[in-house]
């Protein structure tokens, strides 16, 4: 069975993490909320999140690990050495990793964006380019780098697109759920 972990750090952008959890669980994908250091995490907008588990070596077993953004949360993700070791190992093992909004700063810090395509929140790309000049920024809503098995997205309004793209890179058909959630309607009419 396909398994996804979403890593929540203090100061995370709640909508970006919870949207992924919601969409993937609707699709029947086993999806866990993983606290960076504790099971309870306070988001950027003072929403207390209760995670299923705390970060550990089990992250190596997931088919995809996703990061929500939020500047505070992204900095915590970037600066956690244990998470860095696990994400680098996941990359070496050919596993999918995803980050959105400000969280690609963590992927850049880990060395995972070197010579790869990505997107992020406007302005964050300048920080990433300073750290990884060979990273290739795009303004698309979501960017998939199949070679690196990396998926990135822009910000809060792109959380649904990010969640659906996560499912799609894992081979899950999203067509019916997009219709049921009015995502297609939104995409055509906004």
mmCIF file of C-alpha atoms in Angstrom, residues 18-188:
data_model
loop_
_atom_site.group_PDB
_atom_site.id
_atom_site.type_symbol
_atom_site.label_atom_id
_atom_site.label_comp_id
_atom_site.label_asym_id
_atom_site.label_seq_id
_atom_site.Cartn_x
_atom_site.Cartn_y
_atom_site.Cartn_z
ATOM 1 C CA UNK A 18 -3.696 19.625 6.173
ATOM 2 C CA UNK A 19 -4.830 19.904 2.547
ATOM 3 C CA UNK A 20 -2.368 17.168 1.614
ATOM 4 C CA UNK A 21 -3.535 14.982 4.505
ATOM 5 C CA UNK A 22 -7.196 15.505 3.585
ATOM 6 C CA UNK A 23 -6.879 14.877 -0.164
ATOM 7 C CA UNK A 24 -4.624 11.834 0.157
ATOM 8 C CA UNK A 25 -6.796 10.211 2.811
ATOM 9 C CA UNK A 26 -9.873 10.782 0.611
ATOM 10 C CA UNK A 27 -7.985 8.893 -2.107
ATOM 11 C CA UNK A 28 -7.363 5.979 0.253
ATOM 12 C CA UNK A 29 -3.632 6.632 0.599
ATOM 13 C CA UNK A 30 -2.204 5.856 4.039
ATOM 14 C CA UNK A 31 -1.089 9.327 5.116
ATOM 15 C CA UNK A 32 0.516 10.169 8.446
ATOM 16 C CA UNK A 33 1.079 13.481 10.166
ATOM 17 C CA UNK A 34 4.639 13.456 11.518
ATOM 18 C CA UNK A 35 5.717 16.008 14.119
ATOM 19 C CA UNK A 36 9.260 17.254 13.693
ATOM 20 C CA UNK A 37 10.046 17.080 17.422
ATOM 21 C CA UNK A 38 6.704 16.480 19.180
ATOM 22 C CA UNK A 39 3.294 15.039 18.445
ATOM 23 C CA UNK A 40 1.690 18.418 19.120
ATOM 24 C CA UNK A 41 2.724 21.218 16.771
ATOM 25 C CA UNK A 42 1.555 24.840 16.783
ATOM 26 C CA UNK A 43 1.081 26.178 13.278
ATOM 27 C CA UNK A 44 1.762 29.688 12.014
ATOM 28 C CA UNK A 45 -1.863 30.723 12.603
ATOM 29 C CA UNK A 46 -2.120 29.305 16.124
ATOM 30 C CA UNK A 47 -3.853 26.103 15.076
ATOM 31 C CA UNK A 48 -2.660 23.248 17.275
ATOM 32 C CA UNK A 49 -2.019 20.122 15.234
ATOM 33 C CA UNK A 50 -1.901 16.655 16.756
ATOM 34 C CA UNK A 51 0.358 14.374 14.758
ATOM 35 C CA UNK A 52 0.235 10.591 14.445
ATOM 36 C CA UNK A 53 3.928 10.123 15.184
ATOM 37 C CA UNK A 54 7.215 11.928 15.756
ATOM 38 C CA UNK A 55 10.105 12.067 13.300
ATOM 39 C CA UNK A 56 12.297 8.977 13.241
ATOM 40 C CA UNK A 57 13.864 6.419 10.934
ATOM 41 C CA UNK A 58 10.364 5.310 9.856
ATOM 42 C CA UNK A 59 10.517 8.221 7.381
ATOM 43 C CA UNK A 60 12.679 5.982 5.181
ATOM 44 C CA UNK A 61 9.736 3.609 4.699
ATOM 45 C CA UNK A 62 7.323 6.132 3.158
ATOM 46 C CA UNK A 63 6.809 6.325 -0.604
ATOM 47 C CA UNK A 64 6.760 10.132 -0.401
ATOM 48 C CA UNK A 65 7.529 12.673 2.312
ATOM 49 C CA UNK A 66 5.952 16.121 1.978
ATOM 50 C CA UNK A 67 6.766 19.418 3.650
ATOM 51 C CA UNK A 68 4.265 22.242 4.094
ATOM 52 C CA UNK A 69 5.705 25.745 4.035
ATOM 53 C CA UNK A 70 5.402 28.682 6.376
ATOM 54 C CA UNK A 71 8.654 30.529 7.007
ATOM 55 C CA UNK A 72 9.002 29.470 10.648
ATOM 56 C CA UNK A 73 8.158 25.841 9.916
ATOM 57 C CA UNK A 74 10.434 25.782 6.880
ATOM 58 C CA UNK A 75 13.369 27.099 8.887
ATOM 59 C CA UNK A 76 12.816 24.375 11.499
ATOM 60 C CA UNK A 77 12.733 21.742 8.729
ATOM 61 C CA UNK A 78 15.889 23.188 7.166
ATOM 62 C CA UNK A 79 17.826 23.261 10.437
ATOM 63 C CA UNK A 80 16.956 19.783 11.755
ATOM 64 C CA UNK A 81 20.009 17.558 11.234
ATOM 65 C CA UNK A 82 18.140 14.270 11.757
ATOM 66 C CA UNK A 83 15.563 15.250 9.123
ATOM 67 C CA UNK A 84 18.339 16.287 6.752
ATOM 68 C CA UNK A 85 20.060 12.894 7.111
ATOM 69 C CA UNK A 86 16.778 11.060 6.487
ATOM 70 C CA UNK A 87 15.836 13.157 3.457
ATOM 71 C CA UNK A 88 19.270 12.762 1.884
ATOM 72 C CA UNK A 89 19.050 8.996 2.445
ATOM 73 C CA UNK A 90 15.533 8.935 0.963
ATOM 74 C CA UNK A 91 16.877 10.708 -2.098
ATOM 75 C CA UNK A 92 19.715 8.183 -2.435
ATOM 76 C CA UNK A 93 17.111 5.406 -2.128
ATOM 77 C CA UNK A 94 15.147 6.867 -5.058
ATOM 78 C CA UNK A 95 12.115 7.917 -2.984
ATOM 79 C CA UNK A 96 9.855 10.884 -3.754
ATOM 80 C CA UNK A 97 10.157 14.080 -1.695
ATOM 81 C CA UNK A 98 7.945 17.171 -1.894
ATOM 82 C CA UNK A 99 7.985 20.700 -0.491
ATOM 83 C CA UNK A 100 5.925 23.809 -1.042
ATOM 84 C CA UNK A 101 5.915 27.528 -0.334
ATOM 85 C CA UNK A 102 9.044 28.346 1.729
ATOM 86 C CA UNK A 103 9.898 24.686 2.453
ATOM 87 C CA UNK A 104 12.095 24.210 -0.647
ATOM 88 C CA UNK A 105 14.723 26.106 1.396
ATOM 89 C CA UNK A 106 15.106 22.855 3.329
ATOM 90 C CA UNK A 107 15.608 20.833 0.146
ATOM 91 C CA UNK A 108 18.167 23.402 -1.031
ATOM 92 C CA UNK A 109 20.029 23.252 2.289
ATOM 93 C CA UNK A 110 20.092 19.440 2.097
ATOM 94 C CA UNK A 111 21.713 19.671 -1.377
ATOM 95 C CA UNK A 112 18.709 18.093 -3.112
ATOM 96 C CA UNK A 113 18.020 20.957 -5.554
ATOM 97 C CA UNK A 114 21.471 20.993 -7.136
ATOM 98 C CA UNK A 115 20.890 20.985 -10.947
ATOM 99 C CA UNK A 116 17.165 20.318 -10.503
ATOM 100 C CA UNK A 117 13.878 22.072 -11.293
ATOM 101 C CA UNK A 118 11.708 23.547 -8.532
ATOM 102 C CA UNK A 119 9.227 26.250 -7.606
ATOM 103 C CA UNK A 120 8.471 28.039 -4.345
ATOM 104 C CA UNK A 121 6.836 31.090 -2.786
ATOM 105 C CA UNK A 122 7.781 34.323 -4.601
ATOM 106 C CA UNK A 123 11.070 35.687 -3.286
ATOM 107 C CA UNK A 124 12.184 32.442 -1.628
ATOM 108 C CA UNK A 125 13.809 31.494 -4.935
ATOM 109 C CA UNK A 126 16.339 34.287 -4.374
ATOM 110 C CA UNK A 127 17.437 32.662 -1.089
ATOM 111 C CA UNK A 128 17.614 29.278 -2.786
ATOM 112 C CA UNK A 129 19.669 30.634 -5.699
ATOM 113 C CA UNK A 130 22.196 32.060 -3.218
ATOM 114 C CA UNK A 131 22.628 28.638 -1.618
ATOM 115 C CA UNK A 132 22.262 26.519 -4.785
ATOM 116 C CA UNK A 133 23.059 28.574 -7.911
ATOM 117 C CA UNK A 134 22.496 25.541 -10.162
ATOM 118 C CA UNK A 135 18.872 25.030 -9.039
ATOM 119 C CA UNK A 136 16.396 25.907 -11.809
ATOM 120 C CA UNK A 137 13.415 27.994 -10.648
ATOM 121 C CA UNK A 138 10.065 27.947 -12.501
ATOM 122 C CA UNK A 139 6.921 29.998 -11.851
ATOM 123 C CA UNK A 140 4.561 27.035 -12.440
ATOM 124 C CA UNK A 141 1.939 26.078 -9.825
ATOM 125 C CA UNK A 142 3.661 22.729 -9.305
ATOM 126 C CA UNK A 143 6.992 21.502 -10.624
ATOM 127 C CA UNK A 144 7.938 17.838 -10.892
ATOM 128 C CA UNK A 145 11.588 16.894 -11.393
ATOM 129 C CA UNK A 146 11.291 13.210 -12.280
ATOM 130 C CA UNK A 147 15.052 12.625 -12.287
ATOM 131 C CA UNK A 148 15.426 13.810 -8.690
ATOM 132 C CA UNK A 149 11.950 12.574 -7.660
ATOM 133 C CA UNK A 150 11.163 16.035 -6.312
ATOM 134 C CA UNK A 151 7.830 17.842 -6.380
ATOM 135 C CA UNK A 152 7.432 21.487 -5.371
ATOM 136 C CA UNK A 153 4.629 24.060 -5.303
ATOM 137 C CA UNK A 154 4.139 27.815 -4.759
ATOM 138 C CA UNK A 155 2.035 28.664 -1.690
ATOM 139 C CA UNK A 156 -1.250 28.433 0.243
ATOM 140 C CA UNK A 157 -3.540 28.849 -2.778
ATOM 141 C CA UNK A 158 -1.751 26.009 -4.589
ATOM 142 C CA UNK A 159 -2.191 23.455 -1.784
ATOM 143 C CA UNK A 160 -4.900 21.472 -3.625
ATOM 144 C CA UNK A 161 -2.829 21.334 -6.812
ATOM 145 C CA UNK A 162 0.141 20.177 -4.708
ATOM 146 C CA UNK A 163 -1.908 17.449 -3.005
ATOM 147 C CA UNK A 164 -3.331 16.141 -6.282
ATOM 148 C CA UNK A 165 0.119 16.186 -7.917
ATOM 149 C CA UNK A 166 1.535 14.175 -4.997
ATOM 150 C CA UNK A 167 -1.092 11.493 -5.613
ATOM 151 C CA UNK A 168 -0.458 11.554 -9.362
ATOM 152 C CA UNK A 169 3.326 11.086 -9.108
ATOM 153 C CA UNK A 170 2.556 8.040 -6.957
ATOM 154 C CA UNK A 171 0.358 6.634 -9.724
ATOM 155 C CA UNK A 172 -3.023 7.362 -8.116
ATOM 156 C CA UNK A 173 -5.943 8.410 -10.366
ATOM 157 C CA UNK A 174 -7.303 11.749 -9.117
ATOM 158 C CA UNK A 175 -9.898 12.432 -11.820
ATOM 159 C CA UNK A 176 -13.023 11.508 -9.823
ATOM 160 C CA UNK A 177 -11.931 13.245 -6.627
ATOM 161 C CA UNK A 178 -11.065 16.412 -8.553
ATOM 162 C CA UNK A 179 -14.628 16.381 -9.880
ATOM 163 C CA UNK A 180 -16.170 15.542 -6.494
ATOM 164 C CA UNK A 181 -14.264 18.323 -4.705
ATOM 165 C CA UNK A 182 -15.083 20.867 -7.479
ATOM 166 C CA UNK A 183 -11.378 21.287 -8.176
ATOM 167 C CA UNK A 184 -12.019 21.041 -11.941
ATOM 168 C CA UNK A 185 -14.739 23.682 -11.645
ATOM 169 C CA UNK A 186 -12.379 25.959 -9.745
ATOM 170 C CA UNK A 187 -9.547 25.446 -12.245
ATOM 171 C CA UNK A 188 -11.843 26.328 -15.161
#
